[in-house]
Amino acid sequence: MRVAVAGGTGVVGRQVVEELAAAGHEPVVLARSHGVDLVSGEGLGAALDGVEAVIDVSDRKAVSRGRAVAFFGSVSRNLLDAGARAGVHHHVALSIVGIDRVGHGYYQGKLRQEEVVRGGRVPWTVLRSTQFHEFVPQTLQQMPGPVAVVPRMNIQPVAARLVARHLVELALAPPRGMAPELAGPRVELLVDLVRRLLHARHERRLVVPVRLPGAVGAAMAGDGQLPAGAGPRGGRTFDEWLAGAVTRGA
């Protein structure tokens, strides 16, 4: 089966590609490095020739609401319109747990993505996942220097490999609309994970936890980003992931 992966060079996208190939399917990477511009739609038509399913894990680290909404809206429309013309049977999009409870600008973009997918002409499935383990080093990268200001946040981190496996399973199955939310095995405080990462790297930095103001901060510090219903749970814990990441020099 020929399956296109939008954002197939990213953290999850690479692993989706690997999972598809390991299962005997033909992955098609949709990314600029492969001649496809998801924002403009250039190259999409040719890339989707013969594709039966699309898995969208595209991403852009846009914090502002306007940029996030514009990016995810444009990419989703382009993928769905090109997919409908190419005869794609199933569109699978990766989203985030809690985007309808936390009014973050980036999350507004993901909500726009879900809205476009629901209104598209291709049968669809949306998988909401909690943050990946890689979210912790990404948080640190945004704050270079001796002090790391970390928002007070409850998360239930999940292994990116498990997310990739679920996306492939969903893409190969009939469309189901909103799939059960996927989360890792344990609820953690982001600030604790940051400290454990720094300790494992033998880095000395002052970690300052800060509660973001208003309703957004309250939701993040509470259960706003935790799964609200039943769904698949498990995979590697953060500490298990961290042991491997430090060995790899991540």
mmCIF file of C-alpha atoms in Angstrom:
data_model
loop_
_atom_site.group_PDB
_atom_site.id
_atom_site.type_symbol
_atom_site.label_atom_id
_atom_site.label_comp_id
_atom_site.label_asym_id
_atom_site.label_seq_id
_atom_site.Cartn_x
_atom_site.Cartn_y
_atom_site.Cartn_z
ATOM 1 C CA MET A 1 0.000 0.000 0.000
ATOM 2 C CA ARG A 2 1.289 3.449 -0.927
ATOM 3 C CA VAL A 3 0.988 5.846 2.035
ATOM 4 C CA ALA A 4 2.072 9.490 2.022
ATOM 5 C CA VAL A 5 3.543 11.021 5.179
ATOM 6 C CA ALA A 6 3.236 14.808 5.413
ATOM 7 C CA GLY A 7 6.131 15.999 7.559
ATOM 8 C CA GLY A 8 7.912 12.674 7.084
ATOM 9 C CA THR A 9 11.296 14.142 8.055
ATOM 10 C CA GLY A 10 10.246 15.266 11.560
ATOM 11 C CA VAL A 11 10.462 13.579 14.969
ATOM 12 C CA VAL A 12 7.353 11.441 14.472
ATOM 13 C CA GLY A 13 7.346 11.515 10.690
ATOM 14 C CA ARG A 14 10.650 9.649 10.376
ATOM 15 C CA GLN A 15 9.339 6.918 12.625
ATOM 16 C CA VAL A 16 6.047 6.701 10.721
ATOM 17 C CA VAL A 17 8.061 6.170 7.549
ATOM 18 C CA GLU A 18 10.088 3.436 9.263
ATOM 19 C CA GLU A 19 6.969 1.708 10.596
ATOM 20 C CA LEU A 20 5.343 1.723 7.155
ATOM 21 C CA ALA A 21 8.440 0.297 5.467
ATOM 22 C CA ALA A 22 8.834 -2.377 8.155
ATOM 23 C CA ALA A 23 5.222 -3.451 7.568
ATOM 24 C CA GLY A 24 5.865 -3.849 3.845
ATOM 25 C CA HIS A 25 4.177 -0.661 2.665
ATOM 26 C CA GLU A 26 5.551 2.103 0.447
ATOM 27 C CA PRO A 27 5.982 5.410 2.290
ATOM 28 C CA VAL A 28 5.988 8.642 0.310
ATOM 29 C CA VAL A 29 7.570 11.560 2.171
ATOM 30 C CA LEU A 30 5.858 14.915 1.671
ATOM 31 C CA ALA A 31 8.376 17.580 2.641
ATOM 32 C CA ARG A 32 10.335 20.411 1.036
ATOM 33 C CA SER A 33 13.463 18.263 0.984
ATOM 34 C CA HIS A 34 11.502 15.828 -1.190
ATOM 35 C CA GLY A 35 10.166 18.438 -3.601
ATOM 36 C CA VAL A 36 6.809 19.119 -1.923
ATOM 37 C CA ASP A 37 5.768 22.434 -0.364
ATOM 38 C CA LEU A 38 2.855 21.710 1.948
ATOM 39 C CA VAL A 39 2.028 25.392 2.479
ATOM 40 C CA SER A 40 1.773 26.347 -1.203
ATOM 41 C CA GLY A 41 0.758 22.888 -2.408
ATOM 42 C CA GLU A 42 3.543 22.798 -4.984
ATOM 43 C CA GLY A 43 4.467 19.227 -5.905
ATOM 44 C CA LEU A 44 1.556 17.637 -4.022
ATOM 45 C CA GLY A 45 -0.354 16.417 -7.057
ATOM 46 C CA ALA A 46 2.505 14.373 -8.468
ATOM 47 C CA ALA A 47 3.554 13.065 -5.039
ATOM 48 C CA LEU A 48 0.056 11.721 -4.286
ATOM 49 C CA ASP A 49 -0.188 9.709 -7.505
ATOM 50 C CA GLY A 50 -1.257 6.201 -6.501
ATOM 51 C CA VAL A 51 -1.421 7.052 -2.794
ATOM 52 C CA GLU A 52 -4.274 5.402 -0.880
ATOM 53 C CA ALA A 53 -3.804 7.042 2.526
ATOM 54 C CA VAL A 54 -2.183 10.196 3.915
ATOM 55 C CA ILE A 55 -0.757 10.548 7.415
ATOM 56 C CA ASP A 56 -0.322 14.212 8.361
ATOM 57 C CA VAL A 57 2.297 14.831 11.050
ATOM 58 C CA SER A 58 3.426 18.163 9.618
ATOM 59 C CA ASP A 59 4.432 20.804 12.138
ATOM 60 C CA ARG A 60 5.675 24.332 12.536
ATOM 61 C CA LYS A 61 6.775 25.823 15.820
ATOM 62 C CA ALA A 62 4.475 28.817 15.547
ATOM 63 C CA VAL A 63 3.479 30.156 18.962
ATOM 64 C CA SER A 64 1.220 32.965 17.784
ATOM 65 C CA ARG A 65 -2.386 32.112 17.056
ATOM 66 C CA GLY A 66 -2.367 33.785 13.645
ATOM 67 C CA ARG A 67 0.669 31.951 12.315
ATOM 68 C CA ALA A 68 -0.418 28.596 13.718
ATOM 69 C CA VAL A 69 -3.943 28.880 12.307
ATOM 70 C CA ALA A 70 -2.617 29.975 8.920
ATOM 71 C CA PHE A 71 -0.091 27.148 8.709
ATOM 72 C CA PHE A 72 -2.264 24.248 9.818
ATOM 73 C CA GLY A 73 -5.272 25.530 7.887
ATOM 74 C CA SER A 74 -3.335 25.892 4.631
ATOM 75 C CA VAL A 75 -1.519 22.567 4.903
ATOM 76 C CA SER A 76 -4.685 20.652 5.738
ATOM 77 C CA ARG A 77 -6.673 22.220 2.907
ATOM 78 C CA ASN A 78 -3.906 21.507 0.414
ATOM 79 C CA LEU A 79 -3.534 17.896 1.523
ATOM 80 C CA LEU A 80 -7.281 17.227 1.476
ATOM 81 C CA ASP A 81 -7.931 18.940 -1.855
ATOM 82 C CA ALA A 82 -4.998 17.234 -3.555
ATOM 83 C CA GLY A 83 -5.939 13.963 -1.889
ATOM 84 C CA ALA A 84 -9.506 14.154 -3.160
ATOM 85 C CA ARG A 85 -8.270 14.765 -6.708
ATOM 86 C CA ALA A 86 -5.793 11.874 -6.437
ATOM 87 C CA GLY A 87 -8.376 9.436 -5.085
ATOM 88 C CA VAL A 88 -6.939 9.135 -1.557
ATOM 89 C CA HIS A 89 -9.260 6.962 0.554
ATOM 90 C CA HIS A 90 -8.158 7.920 4.072
ATOM 91 C CA HIS A 91 -6.670 11.038 5.677
ATOM 92 C CA VAL A 92 -5.140 10.600 9.153
ATOM 93 C CA ALA A 93 -4.097 13.674 11.148
ATOM 94 C CA LEU A 94 -2.078 13.828 14.354
ATOM 95 C CA SER A 95 -3.418 16.306 16.899
ATOM 96 C CA ILE A 96 -2.845 17.054 20.591
ATOM 97 C CA VAL A 97 -4.744 16.143 23.736
ATOM 98 C CA GLY A 98 -6.343 19.148 25.428
ATOM 99 C CA ILE A 99 -6.350 21.637 22.563
ATOM 100 C CA ASP A 100 -10.010 22.404 23.224
ATOM 101 C CA ARG A 101 -9.291 23.083 26.920
ATOM 102 C CA VAL A 102 -6.054 25.095 26.741
ATOM 103 C CA GLY A 103 -6.323 28.378 24.830
ATOM 104 C CA HIS A 104 -2.718 28.420 23.637
ATOM 105 C CA GLY A 105 -2.036 30.042 20.260
ATOM 106 C CA TYR A 106 -0.407 26.925 18.816
ATOM 107 C CA TYR A 107 -3.353 24.836 19.966
ATOM 108 C CA GLN A 108 -5.721 27.137 18.116
ATOM 109 C CA GLY A 109 -3.859 26.140 14.980
ATOM 110 C CA LYS A 110 -4.394 22.463 15.742
ATOM 111 C CA LEU A 111 -8.090 23.106 16.310
ATOM 112 C CA ARG A 112 -8.217 24.744 12.896
ATOM 113 C CA GLN A 113 -6.533 21.669 11.431
ATOM 114 C CA GLU A 114 -9.189 19.395 12.934
ATOM 115 C CA GLU A 115 -11.955 21.675 11.631
ATOM 116 C CA VAL A 116 -10.580 21.563 8.085
ATOM 117 C CA VAL A 117 -10.160 17.778 8.219
ATOM 118 C CA ARG A 118 -13.748 17.293 9.362
ATOM 119 C CA GLY A 119 -15.000 19.438 6.490
ATOM 120 C CA GLY A 120 -12.817 17.881 3.803
ATOM 121 C CA ARG A 121 -13.813 15.530 1.005
ATOM 122 C CA VAL A 122 -11.587 12.647 2.144
ATOM 123 C CA PRO A 123 -12.755 10.192 4.862
ATOM 124 C CA TRP A 124 -10.722 10.922 7.952
ATOM 125 C CA THR A 125 -9.325 9.920 11.321
ATOM 126 C CA VAL A 126 -7.827 12.254 13.931
ATOM 127 C CA LEU A 127 -5.551 10.936 16.678
ATOM 128 C CA ARG A 128 -4.957 13.223 19.634
ATOM 129 C CA SER A 129 -1.756 12.407 21.501
ATOM 130 C CA THR A 130 -0.105 13.814 24.596
ATOM 131 C CA GLN A 131 3.344 15.429 24.340
ATOM 132 C CA PHE A 132 6.267 13.289 23.229
ATOM 133 C CA HIS A 133 9.277 12.665 25.458
ATOM 134 C CA GLU A 134 11.238 14.871 23.047
ATOM 135 C CA PHE A 135 9.093 17.815 24.209
ATOM 136 C CA VAL A 136 11.360 18.134 27.260
ATOM 137 C CA PRO A 137 14.667 18.809 25.453
ATOM 138 C CA GLN A 138 12.774 20.992 22.984
ATOM 139 C CA THR A 139 11.587 23.091 25.928
ATOM 140 C CA LEU A 140 15.171 23.526 27.102
ATOM 141 C CA GLN A 141 16.385 24.464 23.638
ATOM 142 C CA GLN A 142 14.043 27.444 23.634
ATOM 143 C CA MET A 143 15.806 28.876 26.707
ATOM 144 C CA PRO A 144 19.585 28.952 26.231
ATOM 145 C CA GLY A 145 21.666 30.271 29.075
ATOM 146 C CA PRO A 146 22.175 29.507 32.753
ATOM 147 C CA VAL A 147 18.507 29.886 33.724
ATOM 148 C CA ALA A 148 15.651 27.749 32.399
ATOM 149 C CA VAL A 149 12.202 29.210 33.023
ATOM 150 C CA VAL A 150 9.796 26.270 32.769
ATOM 151 C CA PRO A 151 6.007 26.600 32.820
ATOM 152 C CA ARG A 152 4.132 24.689 35.500
ATOM 153 C CA MET A 153 2.582 21.934 33.442
ATOM 154 C CA ASN A 154 1.160 18.472 34.004
ATOM 155 C CA ILE A 155 1.817 16.172 31.076
ATOM 156 C CA GLN A 156 1.568 12.452 30.372
ATOM 157 C CA PRO A 157 4.431 12.021 27.904
ATOM 158 C CA VAL A 158 4.386 9.264 25.325
ATOM 159 C CA ALA A 159 7.056 7.662 23.162
ATOM 160 C CA ALA A 160 7.087 9.036 19.614
ATOM 161 C CA ARG A 161 7.583 5.485 18.335
ATOM 162 C CA LEU A 162 4.294 4.409 19.922
ATOM 163 C CA VAL A 163 2.529 7.381 18.331
ATOM 164 C CA ALA A 164 3.965 6.456 14.937
ATOM 165 C CA ARG A 165 2.813 2.855 15.317
ATOM 166 C CA HIS A 166 -0.721 3.929 16.198
ATOM 167 C CA LEU A 167 -0.881 6.316 13.248
ATOM 168 C CA VAL A 168 0.114 3.546 10.851
ATOM 169 C CA GLU A 169 -2.443 1.158 12.344
ATOM 170 C CA LEU A 170 -5.152 3.776 11.984
ATOM 171 C CA ALA A 171 -4.161 4.607 8.395
ATOM 172 C CA LEU A 172 -4.413 0.959 7.364
ATOM 173 C CA ALA A 173 -7.836 0.569 8.987
ATOM 174 C CA PRO A 174 -11.172 2.115 7.906
ATOM 175 C CA PRO A 175 -11.666 5.823 8.771
ATOM 176 C CA ARG A 176 -13.125 6.287 12.260
ATOM 177 C CA GLY A 177 -13.382 10.029 12.908
ATOM 178 C CA MET A 178 -11.982 10.925 16.321
ATOM 179 C CA ALA A 179 -9.864 8.037 17.591
ATOM 180 C CA PRO A 180 -9.407 7.401 21.336
ATOM 181 C CA GLU A 181 -6.759 9.679 22.840
ATOM 182 C CA LEU A 182 -3.248 8.253 23.120
ATOM 183 C CA ALA A 183 -1.065 8.940 26.162
ATOM 184 C CA GLY A 184 2.004 7.675 27.926
ATOM 185 C CA PRO A 185 2.063 5.532 31.068
ATOM 186 C CA ARG A 186 2.537 8.206 33.725
ATOM 187 C CA VAL A 187 1.529 11.779 34.630
ATOM 188 C CA GLU A 188 4.601 13.944 35.212
ATOM 189 C CA LEU A 189 5.465 17.543 36.086
ATOM 190 C CA LEU A 190 7.347 19.173 33.222
ATOM 191 C CA VAL A 191 9.721 20.926 35.616
ATOM 192 C CA ASP A 192 10.698 17.562 37.159
ATOM 193 C CA LEU A 193 11.420 16.119 33.727
ATOM 194 C CA VAL A 194 13.585 19.110 32.823
ATOM 195 C CA ARG A 195 15.619 18.668 36.003
ATOM 196 C CA ARG A 196 16.071 14.944 35.329
ATOM 197 C CA LEU A 197 17.236 15.690 31.807
ATOM 198 C CA LEU A 198 19.777 18.244 33.019
ATOM 199 C CA HIS A 199 21.026 15.819 35.664
ATOM 200 C CA ALA A 200 21.451 13.049 33.083
ATOM 201 C CA ARG A 201 23.404 15.456 30.850
ATOM 202 C CA HIS A 202 25.533 16.618 33.799
ATOM 203 C CA GLU A 203 24.467 20.196 33.102
ATOM 204 C CA ARG A 204 24.165 22.787 35.840
ATOM 205 C CA ARG A 205 21.363 25.235 35.182
ATOM 206 C CA LEU A 206 18.926 26.974 37.462
ATOM 207 C CA VAL A 207 15.389 25.741 36.762
ATOM 208 C CA VAL A 208 12.673 28.240 37.642
ATOM 209 C CA PRO A 209 9.081 26.977 37.494
ATOM 210 C CA VAL A 210 6.576 29.655 36.489
ATOM 211 C CA ARG A 211 2.821 29.448 36.263
ATOM 212 C CA LEU A 212 1.586 31.133 33.113
ATOM 213 C CA PRO A 213 -1.072 33.794 33.705
ATOM 214 C CA GLY A 214 -4.803 33.423 33.231
ATOM 215 C CA ALA A 215 -6.891 30.510 32.076
ATOM 216 C CA VAL A 216 -4.087 29.069 29.926
ATOM 217 C CA GLY A 217 -1.756 28.775 32.903
ATOM 218 C CA ALA A 218 -4.480 27.279 35.086
ATOM 219 C CA ALA A 219 -5.312 24.655 32.465
ATOM 220 C CA MET A 220 -1.661 23.715 31.966
ATOM 221 C CA ALA A 221 -1.022 23.454 35.698
ATOM 222 C CA GLY A 222 -4.165 21.349 36.096
ATOM 223 C CA ASP A 223 -5.457 18.518 33.939
ATOM 224 C CA GLY A 224 -6.003 20.515 30.744
ATOM 225 C CA GLN A 225 -3.389 18.549 28.785
ATOM 226 C CA LEU A 226 -4.207 15.127 30.215
ATOM 227 C CA PRO A 227 -6.510 12.638 28.450
ATOM 228 C CA ALA A 228 -10.147 13.096 29.378
ATOM 229 C CA GLY A 229 -11.418 9.636 28.472
ATOM 230 C CA ALA A 230 -10.402 6.049 27.925
ATOM 231 C CA GLY A 231 -7.817 5.208 25.307
ATOM 232 C CA PRO A 232 -4.497 3.462 24.728
ATOM 233 C CA ARG A 233 -1.906 4.121 27.433
ATOM 234 C CA GLY A 234 1.614 2.886 27.905
ATOM 235 C CA GLY A 235 4.881 2.581 26.084
ATOM 236 C CA ARG A 236 8.225 3.674 27.466
ATOM 237 C CA THR A 237 8.361 5.901 30.511
ATOM 238 C CA PHE A 238 10.271 9.160 30.315
ATOM 239 C CA ASP A 239 13.128 7.699 32.362
ATOM 240 C CA GLU A 240 13.408 4.743 29.989
ATOM 241 C CA TRP A 241 13.463 7.105 27.034
ATOM 242 C CA LEU A 242 15.990 9.348 28.793
ATOM 243 C CA ALA A 243 18.429 6.493 29.366
ATOM 244 C CA GLY A 244 18.490 5.799 25.635
ATOM 245 C CA ALA A 245 18.575 9.465 24.670
ATOM 246 C CA VAL A 246 21.618 10.190 26.834
ATOM 247 C CA THR A 247 23.408 7.165 25.379
ATOM 248 C CA ARG A 248 22.705 8.526 21.876
ATOM 249 C CA GLY A 249 23.864 11.993 22.925
ATOM 250 C CA ALA A 250 20.400 13.530 22.448
#
